[in-house]
PDB file of C-alpha atoms in Angstrom:
ATOM      1  CA  MET A   1      -8.226  43.227 -10.426  1.00 47.00           C
ATOM      2  CA  ALA A   2      -6.524  40.031  -9.066  1.00 53.00           C
ATOM      3  CA  TRP A   3      -3.765  42.057  -7.203  1.00 56.00           C
ATOM      4  CA  MET A   4      -6.519  43.557  -5.093  1.00 71.00           C
ATOM      5  CA  CYS A   5      -6.965  40.085  -3.409  1.00 87.00           C
ATOM      6  CA  SER A   6      -3.553  40.551  -1.717  1.00 92.00           C
ATOM      7  CA  GLY A   7      -3.467  40.571   2.099  1.00 91.00           C
ATOM      8  CA  SER A   8      -1.120  41.142   5.001  1.00 95.00           C
ATOM      9  CA  THR A   9      -1.931  37.707   6.547  1.00 97.00           C
ATOM     10  CA  ASN A  10      -3.106  34.396   5.177  1.00 97.00           C
ATOM     11  CA  SER A  11      -6.505  34.967   6.749  1.00 97.00           C
ATOM     12  CA  GLU A  12      -6.858  38.304   5.113  1.00 97.00           C
ATOM     13  CA  LEU A  13      -5.786  36.900   1.772  1.00 97.00           C
ATOM     14  CA  VAL A  14      -8.378  34.182   1.892  1.00 98.00           C
ATOM     15  CA  ASP A  15     -11.027  36.736   3.007  1.00 97.00           C
ATOM     16  CA  ASN A  16     -10.156  38.878  -0.056  1.00 97.00           C
ATOM     17  CA  LEU A  17     -10.313  35.911  -2.485  1.00 97.00           C
ATOM     18  CA  GLN A  18     -13.751  35.035  -0.978  1.00 96.00           C
ATOM     19  CA  ASP A  19     -14.950  38.598  -1.187  1.00 96.00           C
ATOM     20  CA  ALA A  20     -13.912  38.674  -4.861  1.00 95.00           C
ATOM     21  CA  GLY A  21     -15.966  35.649  -5.635  1.00 95.00           C
ATOM     22  CA  ILE A  22     -12.894  33.638  -6.674  1.00 95.00           C
ATOM     23  CA  ILE A  23     -13.355  31.020  -4.010  1.00 97.00           C
ATOM     24  CA  THR A  24     -16.902  30.039  -2.870  1.00 97.00           C
ATOM     25  CA  SER A  25     -16.744  26.367  -1.876  1.00 96.00           C
ATOM     26  CA  LYS A  26     -16.555  25.818   1.877  1.00 95.00           C
ATOM     27  CA  TRP A  27     -14.021  23.057   1.204  1.00 94.00           C
ATOM     28  CA  VAL A  28     -11.699  25.407  -0.732  1.00 98.00           C
ATOM     29  CA  ILE A  29     -12.040  28.198   1.732  1.00 98.00           C
ATOM     30  CA  SER A  30     -11.364  25.883   4.747  1.00 97.00           C
ATOM     31  CA  ALA A  31      -8.272  24.356   2.975  1.00 98.00           C
ATOM     32  CA  MET A  32      -6.818  27.737   2.162  1.00 98.00           C
ATOM     33  CA  ARG A  33      -7.294  28.848   5.714  1.00 98.00           C
ATOM     34  CA  ARG A  34      -5.685  25.685   7.045  1.00 97.00           C
ATOM     35  CA  VAL A  35      -2.649  25.843   4.762  1.00 98.00           C
ATOM     36  CA  ASP A  36      -0.596  29.061   5.212  1.00 98.00           C
ATOM     37  CA  ARG A  37       1.206  30.172   2.068  1.00 97.00           C
ATOM     38  CA  ALA A  38       4.110  31.519   4.212  1.00 97.00           C
ATOM     39  CA  HIS A  39       5.004  27.940   4.957  1.00 97.00           C
ATOM     40  CA  PHE A  40       5.797  27.450   1.275  1.00 97.00           C
ATOM     41  CA  SER A  41       6.702  30.928  -0.067  1.00 94.00           C
ATOM     42  CA  ARG A  42       9.441  32.996   1.537  1.00 89.00           C
ATOM     43  CA  HIS A  43       8.864  36.026  -0.533  1.00 90.00           C
ATOM     44  CA  ASN A  44       5.601  38.039  -0.322  1.00 94.00           C
ATOM     45  CA  PRO A  45       3.441  35.024   0.409  1.00 95.00           C
ATOM     46  CA  TYR A  46       0.273  36.944   0.729  1.00 97.00           C
ATOM     47  CA  GLU A  47       0.726  39.070  -2.448  1.00 96.00           C
ATOM     48  CA  ASP A  48      -1.669  37.987  -5.271  1.00 95.00           C
ATOM     49  CA  SER A  49       1.084  37.495  -7.863  1.00 93.00           C
ATOM     50  CA  PRO A  50       3.542  34.680  -8.816  1.00 91.00           C
ATOM     51  CA  GLN A  51       6.601  34.546  -6.635  1.00 93.00           C
ATOM     52  CA  SER A  52      10.002  32.989  -7.364  1.00 92.00           C
ATOM     53  CA  ILE A  53      10.876  29.809  -5.390  1.00 93.00           C
ATOM     54  CA  GLY A  54      14.174  29.382  -7.130  1.00 91.00           C
ATOM     55  CA  PHE A  55      15.468  27.049  -9.825  1.00 87.00           C
ATOM     56  CA  GLY A  56      13.546  28.874 -12.585  1.00 84.00           C
ATOM     57  CA  ALA A  57      10.160  28.059 -10.854  1.00 88.00           C
ATOM     58  CA  THR A  58       7.433  30.149  -9.256  1.00 90.00           C
ATOM     59  CA  ILE A  59       4.509  29.600  -6.862  1.00 92.00           C
ATOM     60  CA  SER A  60       1.405  30.661  -8.790  1.00 91.00           C
ATOM     61  CA  ALA A  61      -0.555  33.631  -7.686  1.00 93.00           C
ATOM     62  CA  PRO A  62      -3.158  32.852  -4.928  1.00 96.00           C
ATOM     63  CA  HIS A  63      -6.029  33.668  -7.173  1.00 95.00           C
ATOM     64  CA  MET A  64      -4.985  30.949  -9.648  1.00 93.00           C
ATOM     65  CA  HIS A  65      -4.684  28.373  -6.926  1.00 96.00           C
ATOM     66  CA  GLY A  66      -8.146  29.475  -5.838  1.00 97.00           C
ATOM     67  CA  TYR A  67      -9.601  28.990  -9.258  1.00 96.00           C
ATOM     68  CA  ALA A  68      -7.852  25.609  -9.608  1.00 97.00           C
ATOM     69  CA  LEU A  69      -9.197  24.344  -6.339  1.00 98.00           C
ATOM     70  CA  GLU A  70     -12.675  25.537  -7.087  1.00 97.00           C
ATOM     71  CA  HIS A  71     -12.671  23.748 -10.474  1.00 97.00           C
ATOM     72  CA  LEU A  72     -11.448  20.565  -8.855  1.00 98.00           C
ATOM     73  CA  GLN A  73     -13.320  20.597  -5.575  1.00 97.00           C
ATOM     74  CA  GLU A  74     -15.917  18.065  -6.747  1.00 97.00           C
ATOM     75  CA  TYR A  75     -13.041  15.647  -7.199  1.00 98.00           C
ATOM     76  CA  LEU A  76     -11.236  16.573  -3.943  1.00 98.00           C
ATOM     77  CA  GLN A  77     -13.886  15.205  -1.645  1.00 97.00           C
ATOM     78  CA  PRO A  78     -12.893  13.186   1.447  1.00 98.00           C
ATOM     79  CA  GLY A  79     -11.261   9.901   0.507  1.00 98.00           C
ATOM     80  CA  MET A  80     -10.391  10.927  -3.093  1.00 98.00           C
ATOM     81  CA  SER A  81      -6.924  10.935  -4.738  1.00 98.00           C
ATOM     82  CA  ALA A  82      -5.106  13.692  -6.566  1.00 98.00           C
ATOM     83  CA  LEU A  83      -1.929  14.389  -8.473  1.00 98.00           C
ATOM     84  CA  ASP A  84      -0.254  17.847  -8.757  1.00 98.00           C
ATOM     85  CA  VAL A  85       2.127  18.006 -11.728  1.00 97.00           C
ATOM     86  CA  GLY A  86       4.841  20.642 -11.317  1.00 94.00           C
ATOM     87  CA  SER A  87       4.249  20.774  -7.513  1.00 96.00           C
ATOM     88  CA  GLY A  88       7.034  23.270  -6.950  1.00 94.00           C
ATOM     89  CA  SER A  89       6.629  24.707  -3.512  1.00 96.00           C
ATOM     90  CA  GLY A  90       4.232  21.989  -2.394  1.00 97.00           C
ATOM     91  CA  TYR A  91       1.547  24.537  -1.374  1.00 98.00           C
ATOM     92  CA  LEU A  92      -1.203  23.233  -3.650  1.00 98.00           C
ATOM     93  CA  VAL A  93      -0.359  19.617  -2.629  1.00 98.00           C
ATOM     94  CA  ALA A  94      -1.015  20.677   1.023  1.00 98.00           C
ATOM     95  CA  CYS A  95      -4.331  22.415   0.090  1.00 98.00           C
ATOM     96  CA  MET A  96      -5.496  19.308  -1.814  1.00 98.00           C
ATOM     97  CA  ALA A  97      -4.505  17.064   1.106  1.00 98.00           C
ATOM     98  CA  ALA A  98      -6.519  19.296   3.495  1.00 98.00           C
ATOM     99  CA  MET A  99      -9.506  18.731   1.287  1.00 98.00           C
ATOM    100  CA  VAL A 100      -9.355  14.995   0.701  1.00 98.00           C
ATOM    101  CA  GLY A 101      -8.982  14.253   4.419  1.00 97.00           C
ATOM    102  CA  LYS A 102      -7.328  11.482   6.354  1.00 96.00           C
ATOM    103  CA  ASN A 103      -8.538   8.691   3.976  1.00 97.00           C
ATOM    104  CA  GLY A 104      -7.487  10.630   0.806  1.00 98.00           C
ATOM    105  CA  HIS A 105      -4.074  10.642  -1.054  1.00 98.00           C
ATOM    106  CA  VAL A 106      -2.319  13.401  -2.792  1.00 98.00           C
ATOM    107  CA  VAL A 107       0.963  13.169  -4.776  1.00 98.00           C
ATOM    108  CA  GLY A 108       3.048  16.087  -5.844  1.00 98.00           C
ATOM    109  CA  ILE A 109       5.587  15.524  -8.633  1.00 97.00           C
ATOM    110  CA  ASP A 110       8.437  17.915  -9.847  1.00 96.00           C
ATOM    111  CA  HIS A 111      11.504  17.316 -11.870  1.00 92.00           C
ATOM    112  CA  ILE A 112      13.774  19.560  -9.851  1.00 94.00           C
ATOM    113  CA  PRO A 113      15.079  17.599  -6.856  1.00 96.00           C
ATOM    114  CA  GLU A 114      15.845  20.671  -4.802  1.00 96.00           C
ATOM    115  CA  LEU A 115      12.250  21.865  -5.060  1.00 96.00           C
ATOM    116  CA  VAL A 116      10.887  18.396  -4.014  1.00 97.00           C
ATOM    117  CA  GLN A 117      13.331  18.488  -1.095  1.00 97.00           C
ATOM    118  CA  ASN A 118      12.176  21.993  -0.002  1.00 97.00           C
ATOM    119  CA  SER A 119       8.554  21.061  -0.324  1.00 97.00           C
ATOM    120  CA  GLN A 120       9.193  17.848   1.724  1.00 98.00           C
ATOM    121  CA  VAL A 121      10.779  19.865   4.488  1.00 98.00           C
ATOM    122  CA  ALA A 122       7.811  22.281   4.580  1.00 97.00           C
ATOM    123  CA  LEU A 123       5.341  19.449   4.687  1.00 98.00           C
ATOM    124  CA  GLU A 124       7.185  17.670   7.402  1.00 98.00           C
ATOM    125  CA  GLN A 125       7.640  20.866   9.413  1.00 97.00           C
ATOM    126  CA  HIS A 126       3.989  21.950   9.284  1.00 97.00           C
ATOM    127  CA  TYR A 127       1.909  18.872   8.378  1.00 97.00           C
ATOM    128  CA  LEU A 128       3.934  15.955   9.634  1.00 98.00           C
ATOM    129  CA  ASP A 129       0.972  13.738  10.472  1.00 97.00           C
ATOM    130  CA  TRP A 130      -0.185  14.022   6.735  1.00 98.00           C
ATOM    131  CA  VAL A 131       3.236  12.862   5.606  1.00 98.00           C
ATOM    132  CA  LYS A 132       3.494  10.073   8.167  1.00 97.00           C
ATOM    133  CA  SER A 133       0.026   8.777   7.389  1.00 97.00           C
ATOM    134  CA  GLY A 134       0.626   8.752   3.573  1.00 96.00           C
ATOM    135  CA  ARG A 135      -2.070  11.340   2.968  1.00 98.00           C
ATOM    136  CA  VAL A 136       0.482  13.394   1.045  1.00 98.00           C
ATOM    137  CA  LYS A 137       3.890  12.769  -0.597  1.00 98.00           C
ATOM    138  CA  VAL A 138       6.140  14.473  -3.097  1.00 98.00           C
ATOM    139  CA  VAL A 139       8.406  12.729  -5.641  1.00 98.00           C
ATOM    140  CA  THR A 140      10.965  13.695  -8.237  1.00 97.00           C
ATOM    141  CA  GLY A 141      10.063  12.755 -11.756  1.00 95.00           C
ATOM    142  CA  ASP A 142       8.903  13.916 -15.209  1.00 93.00           C
ATOM    143  CA  GLY A 143       5.418  15.072 -14.363  1.00 92.00           C
ATOM    144  CA  ARG A 144       4.589  15.297 -18.164  1.00 91.00           C
ATOM    145  CA  LYS A 145       4.221  11.509 -17.812  1.00 94.00           C
ATOM    146  CA  GLY A 146       2.163  11.699 -14.669  1.00 95.00           C
ATOM    147  CA  TYR A 147       2.797   9.304 -11.775  1.00 97.00           C
ATOM    148  CA  ALA A 148       1.163   6.024 -12.733  1.00 97.00           C
ATOM    149  CA  ALA A 149       2.442   4.197  -9.611  1.00 96.00           C
ATOM    150  CA  ASP A 150      -0.181   5.802  -7.370  1.00 97.00           C
ATOM    151  CA  GLY A 151      -2.867   6.273 -10.039  1.00 95.00           C
ATOM    152  CA  PRO A 152      -5.415   6.479 -11.330  1.00 98.00           C
ATOM    153  CA  TYR A 153      -6.595   9.789  -9.804  1.00 98.00           C
ATOM    154  CA  ASP A 154      -9.839  11.431  -9.169  1.00 98.00           C
ATOM    155  CA  CYS A 155      -8.294  14.691 -10.365  1.00 98.00           C
ATOM    156  CA  ILE A 156      -4.965  16.028 -11.710  1.00 98.00           C
ATOM    157  CA  HIS A 157      -3.781  19.746 -11.611  1.00 97.00           C
ATOM    158  CA  VAL A 158      -0.958  20.868 -13.760  1.00 95.00           C
ATOM    159  CA  GLY A 159       1.061  23.984 -12.768  1.00 89.00           C
ATOM    160  CA  ALA A 160       2.761  24.697 -16.109  1.00 86.00           C
ATOM    161  CA  ALA A 161       1.569  24.933 -19.696  1.00 87.00           C
ATOM    162  CA  SER A 162       1.341  21.853 -21.803  1.00 91.00           C
ATOM    163  CA  PRO A 163       2.051  22.486 -25.569  1.00 89.00           C
ATOM    164  CA  LYS A 164      -0.817  20.125 -26.481  1.00 91.00           C
ATOM    165  CA  THR A 165      -3.458  17.871 -25.026  1.00 92.00           C
ATOM    166  CA  PRO A 166      -1.673  15.883 -22.267  1.00 94.00           C
ATOM    167  CA  VAL A 167      -2.957  12.464 -23.227  1.00 95.00           C
ATOM    168  CA  GLU A 168      -0.672  10.553 -20.717  1.00 95.00           C
ATOM    169  CA  LEU A 169      -2.282  12.542 -17.885  1.00 97.00           C
ATOM    170  CA  ILE A 170      -5.810  12.027 -19.079  1.00 97.00           C
ATOM    171  CA  ALA A 171      -5.056   8.275 -19.147  1.00 97.00           C
ATOM    172  CA  GLN A 172      -4.257   8.421 -15.509  1.00 98.00           C
ATOM    173  CA  LEU A 173      -7.667   9.865 -14.593  1.00 98.00           C
ATOM    174  CA  LYS A 174     -10.393   7.722 -13.050  1.00 98.00           C
ATOM    175  CA  SER A 175     -13.744   7.452 -14.669  1.00 98.00           C
ATOM    176  CA  PRO A 176     -15.154   9.869 -13.719  1.00 98.00           C
ATOM    177  CA  GLY A 177     -12.159  12.264 -13.248  1.00 98.00           C
ATOM    178  CA  ARG A 178     -11.069  15.780 -14.012  1.00 98.00           C
ATOM    179  CA  LEU A 179      -7.840  17.451 -15.237  1.00 98.00           C
ATOM    180  CA  PHE A 180      -7.176  21.139 -14.864  1.00 97.00           C
ATOM    181  CA  VAL A 181      -4.227  22.215 -17.087  1.00 95.00           C
ATOM    182  CA  PRO A 182      -2.981  25.244 -19.047  1.00 92.00           C
ATOM    183  CA  VAL A 183      -2.553  24.341 -22.743  1.00 92.00           C
ATOM    184  CA  GLY A 184      -0.780  26.253 -25.517  1.00 89.00           C
ATOM    185  CA  ASN A 185       2.416  28.029 -26.351  1.00 84.00           C
ATOM    186  CA  VAL A 186       2.180  31.742 -27.033  1.00 77.00           C
ATOM    187  CA  SER A 187      -1.643  31.754 -26.588  1.00 82.00           C
ATOM    188  CA  GLN A 188      -2.649  29.649 -23.504  1.00 90.00           C
ATOM    189  CA  GLN A 189      -6.005  28.593 -22.122  1.00 91.00           C
ATOM    190  CA  VAL A 190      -6.719  26.744 -18.959  1.00 93.00           C
ATOM    191  CA  ILE A 191      -8.702  23.584 -20.118  1.00 95.00           C
ATOM    192  CA  VAL A 192     -10.726  21.334 -17.879  1.00 97.00           C
ATOM    193  CA  TYR A 193     -10.824  17.806 -19.315  1.00 98.00           C
ATOM    194  CA  ASP A 194     -13.621  15.713 -17.939  1.00 98.00           C
ATOM    195  CA  LYS A 195     -13.585  11.842 -18.170  1.00 98.00           C
ATOM    196  CA  ASP A 196     -17.044  10.409 -17.606  1.00 98.00           C
ATOM    197  CA  SER A 197     -18.031   7.016 -16.098  1.00 96.00           C
ATOM    198  CA  LYS A 198     -17.676   5.419 -19.508  1.00 97.00           C
ATOM    199  CA  GLY A 199     -14.246   6.795 -20.120  1.00 96.00           C
ATOM    200  CA  ASP A 200     -15.353   9.406 -22.732  1.00 97.00           C
ATOM    201  CA  VAL A 201     -13.423  12.722 -22.458  1.00 97.00           C
ATOM    202  CA  THR A 202     -14.780  16.214 -23.045  1.00 97.00           C
ATOM    203  CA  GLU A 203     -13.010  19.519 -22.692  1.00 95.00           C
ATOM    204  CA  LYS A 204     -13.945  23.034 -21.658  1.00 96.00           C
ATOM    205  CA  LYS A 205     -11.922  26.235 -22.026  1.00 94.00           C
ATOM    206  CA  VAL A 206     -11.943  28.109 -18.790  1.00 92.00           C
ATOM    207  CA  MET A 207      -9.725  31.228 -19.058  1.00 85.00           C
ATOM    208  CA  GLY A 208      -6.742  32.722 -20.822  1.00 76.00           C
ATOM    209  CA  VAL A 209      -3.489  32.551 -18.773  1.00 76.00           C
ATOM    210  CA  ILE A 210       0.199  32.984 -19.025  1.00 74.00           C
ATOM    211  CA  TYR A 211       2.189  30.045 -17.457  1.00 74.00           C
ATOM    212  CA  VAL A 212       5.754  28.853 -17.765  1.00 72.00           C
ATOM    213  CA  PRO A 213       5.883  25.867 -20.136  1.00 74.00           C
ATOM    214  CA  LEU A 214       6.055  22.208 -18.961  1.00 74.00           C
ATOM    215  CA  THR A 215       9.692  21.345 -19.831  1.00 69.00           C
ATOM    216  CA  ASP A 216      12.679  19.398 -18.852  1.00 59.00           C
ATOM    217  CA  PRO A 217      15.068  20.396 -16.063  1.00 56.00           C
ATOM    218  CA  GLU A 218      17.853  21.593 -18.326  1.00 50.00           C
ATOM    219  CA  LYS A 219      15.653  24.009 -20.271  1.00 52.00           C
ATOM    220  CA  GLN A 220      13.999  25.233 -16.931  1.00 47.00           C
ATOM    221  CA  LEU A 221      17.330  25.867 -15.185  1.00 43.00           C
ATOM    222  CA  TYR A 222      19.156  27.359 -18.189  1.00 40.00           C
TER     223      TYR A 222
END
């Protein structure tokens, strides 16, 4: 039924996601209205399905971004910090930045330099004040190792499937903090890892998914 959430405009898309009950938080709804997917996806930006952004990568379907933001919204409050692994187009980085506000900080990391450059251009073109203030930035690197330089983070989102529990990312969570990540090879589940104030970690399986795997640039491109 997810495809039924498609729209002809960004506003219509968000309305449909809201009507379907996929997004309910006022923070998420506001962010997805503020950030137009067409700024980051040239092809069918309002269609509720993954779209190619080149270099063997895709921008996830809008309903998956909605689910991710809903599960992370408690950790995307004003002034908080977030990391988006496999940031690709930069769309979710911008949504997160809209949620954490002027005192928050969001980092997107991707291992394809061209994707990082493209997302940087989109962010500078449409959200220049966020870039200049340091609210948002994108970097090139191996997201499987996180980005410790700006950590720890209130939350981390991963846009590709990890073959196993991503312990390096969990280590970069604050206490408390939350990680939203697809895990598995053939059979994949989105798992939410919660680190409590004592540093203890619990996990919860959220839904079955099909994501491209977290990998290195050579395997992704070829």
